[in-house]
Short mmCIF file of C-alpha atoms in Angstrom, two decimals:
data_model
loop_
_atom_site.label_atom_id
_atom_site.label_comp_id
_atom_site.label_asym_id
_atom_site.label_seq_id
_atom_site.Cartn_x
_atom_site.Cartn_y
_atom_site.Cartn_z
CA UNK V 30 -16.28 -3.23 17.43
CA UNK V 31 -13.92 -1.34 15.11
CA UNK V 32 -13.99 2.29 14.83
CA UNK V 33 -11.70 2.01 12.26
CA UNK V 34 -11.62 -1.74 10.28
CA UNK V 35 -8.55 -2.07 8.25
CA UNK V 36 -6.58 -5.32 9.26
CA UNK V 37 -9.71 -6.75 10.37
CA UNK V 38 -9.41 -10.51 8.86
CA UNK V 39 -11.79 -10.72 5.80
CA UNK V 40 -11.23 -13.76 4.18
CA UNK V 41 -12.08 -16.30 5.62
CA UNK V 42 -13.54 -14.16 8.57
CA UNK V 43 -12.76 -15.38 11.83
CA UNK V 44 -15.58 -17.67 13.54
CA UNK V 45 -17.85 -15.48 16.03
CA UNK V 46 -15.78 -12.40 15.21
CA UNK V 47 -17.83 -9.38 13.48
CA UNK V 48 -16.80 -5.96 13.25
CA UNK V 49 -19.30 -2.59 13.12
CA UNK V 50 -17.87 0.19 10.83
CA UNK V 51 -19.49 3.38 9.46
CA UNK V 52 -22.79 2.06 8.17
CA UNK V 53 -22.36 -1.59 8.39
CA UNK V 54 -22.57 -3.70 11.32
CA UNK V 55 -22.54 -8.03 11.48
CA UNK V 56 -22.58 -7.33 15.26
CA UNK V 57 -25.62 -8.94 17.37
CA UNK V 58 -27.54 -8.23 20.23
CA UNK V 59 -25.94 -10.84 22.23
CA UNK V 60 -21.89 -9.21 21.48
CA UNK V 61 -20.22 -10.59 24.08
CA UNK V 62 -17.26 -8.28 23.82
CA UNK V 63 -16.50 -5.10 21.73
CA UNK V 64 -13.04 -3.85 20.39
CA UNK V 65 -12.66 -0.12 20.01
CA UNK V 66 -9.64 1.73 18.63
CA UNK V 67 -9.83 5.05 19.62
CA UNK V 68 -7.55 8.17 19.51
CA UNK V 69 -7.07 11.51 20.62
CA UNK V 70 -10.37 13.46 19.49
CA UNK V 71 -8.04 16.59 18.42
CA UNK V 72 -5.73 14.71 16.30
CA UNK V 73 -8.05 12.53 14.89
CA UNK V 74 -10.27 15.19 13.28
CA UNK V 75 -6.79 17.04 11.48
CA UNK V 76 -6.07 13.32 10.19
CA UNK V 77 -9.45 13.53 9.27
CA UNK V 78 -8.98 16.33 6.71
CA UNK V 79 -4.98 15.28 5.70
CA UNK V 80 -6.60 12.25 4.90
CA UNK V 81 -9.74 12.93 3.34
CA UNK V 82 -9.18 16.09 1.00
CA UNK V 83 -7.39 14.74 -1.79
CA UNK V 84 -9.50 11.53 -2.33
CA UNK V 85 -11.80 11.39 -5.48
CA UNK V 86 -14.58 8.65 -4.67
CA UNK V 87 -15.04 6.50 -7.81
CA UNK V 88 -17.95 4.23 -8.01
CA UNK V 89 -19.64 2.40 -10.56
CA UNK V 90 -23.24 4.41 -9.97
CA UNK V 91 -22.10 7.25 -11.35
CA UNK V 92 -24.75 9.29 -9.98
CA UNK V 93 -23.81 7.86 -6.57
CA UNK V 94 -19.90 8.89 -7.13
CA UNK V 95 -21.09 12.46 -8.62
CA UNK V 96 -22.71 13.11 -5.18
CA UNK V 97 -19.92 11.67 -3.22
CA UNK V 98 -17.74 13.99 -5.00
CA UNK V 99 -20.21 17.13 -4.45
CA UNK V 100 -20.48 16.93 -1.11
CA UNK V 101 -16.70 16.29 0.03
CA UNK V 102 -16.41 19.44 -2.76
CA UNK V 103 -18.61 21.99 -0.36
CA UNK V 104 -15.76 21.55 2.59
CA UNK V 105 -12.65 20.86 0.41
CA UNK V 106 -12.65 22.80 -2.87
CA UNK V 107 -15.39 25.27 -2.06
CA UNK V 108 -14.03 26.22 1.30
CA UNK V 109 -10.61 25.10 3.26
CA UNK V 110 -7.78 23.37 1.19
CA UNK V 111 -6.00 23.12 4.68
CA UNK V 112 -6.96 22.33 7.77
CA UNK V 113 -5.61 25.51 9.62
CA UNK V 114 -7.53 27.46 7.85
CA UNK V 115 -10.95 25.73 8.74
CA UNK V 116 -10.01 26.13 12.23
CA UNK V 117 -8.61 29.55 12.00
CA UNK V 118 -10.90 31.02 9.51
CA UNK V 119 -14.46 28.58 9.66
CA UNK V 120 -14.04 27.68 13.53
CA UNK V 121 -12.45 30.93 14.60
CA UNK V 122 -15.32 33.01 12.78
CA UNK V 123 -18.09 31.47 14.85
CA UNK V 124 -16.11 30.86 17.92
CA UNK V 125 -15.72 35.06 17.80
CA UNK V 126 -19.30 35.76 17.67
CA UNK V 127 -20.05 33.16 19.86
CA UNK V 128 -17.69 34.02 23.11
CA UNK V 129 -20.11 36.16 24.86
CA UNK V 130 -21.86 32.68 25.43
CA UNK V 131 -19.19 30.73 26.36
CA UNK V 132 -18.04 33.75 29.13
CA UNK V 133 -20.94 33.33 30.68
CA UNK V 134 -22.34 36.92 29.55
CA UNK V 135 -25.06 36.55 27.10
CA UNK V 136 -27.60 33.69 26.73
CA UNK V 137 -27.78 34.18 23.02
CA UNK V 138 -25.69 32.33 20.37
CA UNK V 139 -25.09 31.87 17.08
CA UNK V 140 -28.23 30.98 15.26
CA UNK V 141 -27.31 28.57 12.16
CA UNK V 142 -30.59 28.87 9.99
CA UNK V 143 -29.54 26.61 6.74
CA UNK V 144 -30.96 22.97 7.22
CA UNK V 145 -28.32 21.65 4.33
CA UNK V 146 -25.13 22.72 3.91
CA UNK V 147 -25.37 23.38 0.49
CA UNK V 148 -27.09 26.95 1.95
CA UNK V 149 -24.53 27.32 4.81
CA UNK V 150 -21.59 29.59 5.04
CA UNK V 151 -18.20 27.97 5.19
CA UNK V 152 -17.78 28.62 8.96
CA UNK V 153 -21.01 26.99 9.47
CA UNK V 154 -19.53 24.01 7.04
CA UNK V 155 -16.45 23.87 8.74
CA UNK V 156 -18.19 23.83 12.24
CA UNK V 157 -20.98 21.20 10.80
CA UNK V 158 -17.69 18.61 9.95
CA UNK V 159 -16.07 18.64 13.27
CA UNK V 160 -19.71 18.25 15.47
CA UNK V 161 -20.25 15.76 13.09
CA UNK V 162 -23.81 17.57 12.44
CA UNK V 163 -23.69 17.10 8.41
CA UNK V 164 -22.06 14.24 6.10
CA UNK V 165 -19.10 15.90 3.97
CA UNK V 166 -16.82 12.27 3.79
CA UNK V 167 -16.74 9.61 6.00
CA UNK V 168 -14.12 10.00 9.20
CA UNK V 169 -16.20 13.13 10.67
CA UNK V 170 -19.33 12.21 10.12
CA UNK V 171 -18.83 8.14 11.46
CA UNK V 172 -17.49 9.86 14.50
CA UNK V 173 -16.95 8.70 18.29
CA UNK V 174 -20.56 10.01 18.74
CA UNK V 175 -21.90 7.67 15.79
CA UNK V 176 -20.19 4.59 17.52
CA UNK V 177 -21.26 5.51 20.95
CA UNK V 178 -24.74 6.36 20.03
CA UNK V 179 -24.89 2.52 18.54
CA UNK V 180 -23.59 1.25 21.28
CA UNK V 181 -25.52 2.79 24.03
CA UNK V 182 -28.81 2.11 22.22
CA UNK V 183 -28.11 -1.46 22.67
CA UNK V 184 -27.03 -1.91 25.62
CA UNK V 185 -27.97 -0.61 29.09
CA UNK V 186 -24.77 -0.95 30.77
CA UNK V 187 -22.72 1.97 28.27
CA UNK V 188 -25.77 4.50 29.38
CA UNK V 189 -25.20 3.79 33.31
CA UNK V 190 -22.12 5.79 34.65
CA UNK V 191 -19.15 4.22 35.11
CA UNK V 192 -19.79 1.81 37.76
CA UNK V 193 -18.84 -1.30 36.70
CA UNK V 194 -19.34 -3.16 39.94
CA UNK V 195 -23.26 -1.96 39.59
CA UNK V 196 -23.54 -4.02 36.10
CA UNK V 197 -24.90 -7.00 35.46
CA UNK V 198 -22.23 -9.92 34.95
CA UNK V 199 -24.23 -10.46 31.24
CA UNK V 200 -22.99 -6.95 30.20
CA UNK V 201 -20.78 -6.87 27.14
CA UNK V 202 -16.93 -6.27 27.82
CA UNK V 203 -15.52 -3.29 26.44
CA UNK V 204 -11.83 -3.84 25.48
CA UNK V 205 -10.34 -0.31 23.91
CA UNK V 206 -7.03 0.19 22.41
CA UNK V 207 -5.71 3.74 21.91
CA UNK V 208 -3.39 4.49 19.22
CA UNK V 209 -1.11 6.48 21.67
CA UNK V 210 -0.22 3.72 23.58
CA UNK V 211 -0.74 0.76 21.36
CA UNK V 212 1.75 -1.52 22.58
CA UNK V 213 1.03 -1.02 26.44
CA UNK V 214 -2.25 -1.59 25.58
CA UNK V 215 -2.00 -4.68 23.40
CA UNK V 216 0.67 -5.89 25.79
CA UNK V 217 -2.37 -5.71 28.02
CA UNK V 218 -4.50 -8.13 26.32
CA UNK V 219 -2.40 -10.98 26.96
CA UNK V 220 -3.67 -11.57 30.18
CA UNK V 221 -7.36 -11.81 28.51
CA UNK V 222 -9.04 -15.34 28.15
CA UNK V 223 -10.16 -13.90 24.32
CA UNK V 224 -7.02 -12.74 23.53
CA UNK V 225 -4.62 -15.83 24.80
CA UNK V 226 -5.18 -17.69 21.30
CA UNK V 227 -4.14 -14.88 19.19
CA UNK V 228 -1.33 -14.04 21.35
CA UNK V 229 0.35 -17.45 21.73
CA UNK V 230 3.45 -17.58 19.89
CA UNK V 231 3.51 -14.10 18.79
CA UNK V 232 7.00 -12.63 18.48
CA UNK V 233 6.40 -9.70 21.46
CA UNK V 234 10.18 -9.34 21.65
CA UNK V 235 10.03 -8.31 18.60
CA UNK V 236 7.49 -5.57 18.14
CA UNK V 237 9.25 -1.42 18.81
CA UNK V 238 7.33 0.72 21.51
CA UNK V 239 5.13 2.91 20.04
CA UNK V 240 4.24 6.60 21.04
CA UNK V 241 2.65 8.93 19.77
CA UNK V 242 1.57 7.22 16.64
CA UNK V 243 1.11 8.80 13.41
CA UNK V 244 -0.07 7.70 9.85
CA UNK V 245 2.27 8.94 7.41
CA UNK V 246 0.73 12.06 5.82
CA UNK V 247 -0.99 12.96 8.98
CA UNK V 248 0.87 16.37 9.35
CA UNK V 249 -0.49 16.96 12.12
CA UNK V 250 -0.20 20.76 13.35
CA UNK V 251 3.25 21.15 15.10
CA UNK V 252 1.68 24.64 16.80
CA UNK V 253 2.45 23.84 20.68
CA UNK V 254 1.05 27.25 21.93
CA UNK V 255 -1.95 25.55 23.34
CA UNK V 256 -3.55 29.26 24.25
CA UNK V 257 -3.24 30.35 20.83
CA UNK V 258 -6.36 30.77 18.88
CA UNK V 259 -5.63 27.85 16.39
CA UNK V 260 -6.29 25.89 19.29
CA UNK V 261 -8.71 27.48 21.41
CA UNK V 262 -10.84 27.74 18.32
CA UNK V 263 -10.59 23.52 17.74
CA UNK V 264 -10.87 22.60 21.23
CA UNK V 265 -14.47 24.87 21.30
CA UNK V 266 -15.66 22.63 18.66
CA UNK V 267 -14.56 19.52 19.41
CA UNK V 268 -15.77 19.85 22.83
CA UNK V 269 -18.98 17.15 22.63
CA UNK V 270 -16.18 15.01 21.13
CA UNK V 271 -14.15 15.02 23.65
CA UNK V 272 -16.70 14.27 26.24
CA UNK V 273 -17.35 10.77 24.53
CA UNK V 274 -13.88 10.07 24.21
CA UNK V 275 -14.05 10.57 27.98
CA UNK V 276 -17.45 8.29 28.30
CA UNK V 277 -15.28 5.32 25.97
CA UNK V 278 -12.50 5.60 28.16
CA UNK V 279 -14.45 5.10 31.27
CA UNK V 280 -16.28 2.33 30.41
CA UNK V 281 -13.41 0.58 29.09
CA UNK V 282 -12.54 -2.84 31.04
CA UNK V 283 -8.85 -3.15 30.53
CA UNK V 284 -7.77 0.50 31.12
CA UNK V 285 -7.01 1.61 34.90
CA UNK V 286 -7.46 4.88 36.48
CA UNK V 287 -4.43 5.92 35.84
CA UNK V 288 -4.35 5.06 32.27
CA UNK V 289 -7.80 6.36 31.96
CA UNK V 290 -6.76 9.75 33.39
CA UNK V 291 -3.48 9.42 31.19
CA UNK V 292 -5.63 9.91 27.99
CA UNK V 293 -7.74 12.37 29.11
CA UNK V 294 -4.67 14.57 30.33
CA UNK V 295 -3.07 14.54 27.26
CA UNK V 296 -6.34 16.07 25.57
CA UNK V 297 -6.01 18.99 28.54
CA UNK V 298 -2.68 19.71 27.34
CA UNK V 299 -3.92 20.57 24.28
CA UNK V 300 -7.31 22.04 25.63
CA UNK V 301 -6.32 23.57 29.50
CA UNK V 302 -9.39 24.69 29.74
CA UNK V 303 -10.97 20.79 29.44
CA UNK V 304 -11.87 18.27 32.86
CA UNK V 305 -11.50 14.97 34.06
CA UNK V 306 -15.32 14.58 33.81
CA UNK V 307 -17.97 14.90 31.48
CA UNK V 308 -19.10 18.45 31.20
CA UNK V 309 -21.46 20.54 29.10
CA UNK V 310 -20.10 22.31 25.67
CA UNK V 311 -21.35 26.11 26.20
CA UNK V 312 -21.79 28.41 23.05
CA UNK V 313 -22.26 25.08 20.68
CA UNK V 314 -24.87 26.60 18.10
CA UNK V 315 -27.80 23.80 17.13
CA UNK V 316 -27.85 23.04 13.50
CA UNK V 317 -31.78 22.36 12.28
CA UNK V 318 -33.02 18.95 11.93
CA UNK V 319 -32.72 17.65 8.52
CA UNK V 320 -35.85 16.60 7.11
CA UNK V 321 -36.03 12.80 5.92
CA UNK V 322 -38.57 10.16 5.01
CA UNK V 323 -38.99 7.27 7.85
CA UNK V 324 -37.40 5.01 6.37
CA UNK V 325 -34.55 7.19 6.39
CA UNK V 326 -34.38 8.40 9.87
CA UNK V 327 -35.07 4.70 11.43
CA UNK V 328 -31.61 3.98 10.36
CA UNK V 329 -29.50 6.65 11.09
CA UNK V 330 -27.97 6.55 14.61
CA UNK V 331 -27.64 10.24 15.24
CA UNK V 332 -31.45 10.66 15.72
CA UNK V 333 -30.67 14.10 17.39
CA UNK V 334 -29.94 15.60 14.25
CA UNK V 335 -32.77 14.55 12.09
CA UNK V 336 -36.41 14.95 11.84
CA UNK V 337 -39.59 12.90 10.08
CA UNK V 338 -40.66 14.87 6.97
#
């Protein structure tokens, strides 16, 4: 499995190798073993917008590419041209009326009444991109929760805990590599059966250590004040994130405890408030079900958010 596909061999494609990215997927019921790369939920989604905001989608339906275009426009020209100011000024907005709910003091929250964004405020945009409730681009839409989703409706094993000694010896593996510790990880694999073949040979004395990996262009927010609002603000919406970041993590067959543990402590660095275990997401509002045709909904994996018109 590939949460993200580039360098994935195309052509020819590797025998019994298939890959499952955004809406495609050659992967079968009877996947031996998945490959996930995964990455720190909170820098992921500011990639996310570095990435996404300047790219003009051209395709050769050109009433395909003018929708593209209008619906990245309702979070990136309409609304935030940086990401700070999503989180300060879309997040912050609804995380303000919303923190007599998360203290524990009110049971009401904020009530998001738009079914399509094209009706919502910009906090309620901004808030809709990081739950991953509504399609602006690709990245933050074809979350962790759209990957996990898949996976768990197929097979048993990713919906049962984190026992592995309770599963059945027919479960698929679940190999993950995290981008903050690529080469440990990697490193890792050589010890794998599936892995020997592509590893024999390699030059490993060759490859640099690498931490705290970065695309260029990430600019990723340098703020280190983890009480400050700019971050208090993300790590209230990224919160159902983070707890399948923790679920992938603990089902993963190659990490340890301790390297388990590793990546979730470096997400309560930047979010003190965050556990080692899964816990609920107080205060998140519920967006309405969009309305779609059968056909439609039978192939989304997100069920949650939609409904049969």
């Amino acid at each position: 499995m590939y949460a993200d596909c580039e360098g994935m061999p195309r052509d020819p494609p590797l025998p019994y190798v298939h890959y499952f990215h955004m809406k495609k997927s050659t992967c079968h019921q009877e996947t031996a073993t998945y490959l996930m790369t995964i990455r720190n939920p909170l820098t992921r989604i500011q990639s996310w917008f570095n990435f996404e905001k300047d790219i003009v989608p051209s395709r050769r339906n050109k009433h395909a590419e003018n929708r593209l275009r209008w619906k990245r426009g309702m979070i990136f020209t309409e609304c935030y041209d940086n990401f700070v100011d999503l989180v300060a000024k879309g997040i912050g907005t609804i995380y303000n009326l919303s923190s007599t709910t998360i203290n524990g003091n009110s049971n009401d929250t904020y009530e998001i009444s738009s079914e399509r964004p094209i009706n919502m405020t910009c906090p309620e945009r901004a808030l809709a991109a990081l739950l991953g409730a509504r399609e602006f681009s690709y990245h933050e839409w074809y979350n962790y929760e759209h990957y996990w989703t898949a996976l768990r409706n197929r097979h048993q094993k990713f919906s049962d805990g984190n026992n592995h000694s309770q599963l059945s010896a027919l479960s698929p593996s679940l190999f993950v590599l995290r981008t903050e510790h690529l080469y440990e990880d990697w490193i890792g694999f050589a010890k794998e059966d599936l892995f020997r073949h592509v590893n024999k040979g390699s030059r490993n004395n060759n490859i640099t250590h690498v931490s705290n990996l970065t695309k260029d262009g990430d600019n990723i927010v340098s703020d280190n004040d983890y009480s400050s609002p700019f971050w208090v603000n993300l790590c209230y919406a990224m919160c159902p994130e983070i707890q399948i970041y923790k679920q992938i993590l603990q089902h993963s067959n190659n990490l340890n405890v301790s390297q388990v543990q590793e990546s979730i402590s470096e997400v309560q660095m930047m979010c003190p408030k965050e556990s080692s275990n899964i816990r609920s997401c107080p205060g998140i509002p519920q967006f309405p079900l969009l309305k779609v045709p059968r056909k439609e909904y039978i192939k989304e994996t997100k069920k949650r958010l939609f409904a049969i018109v």
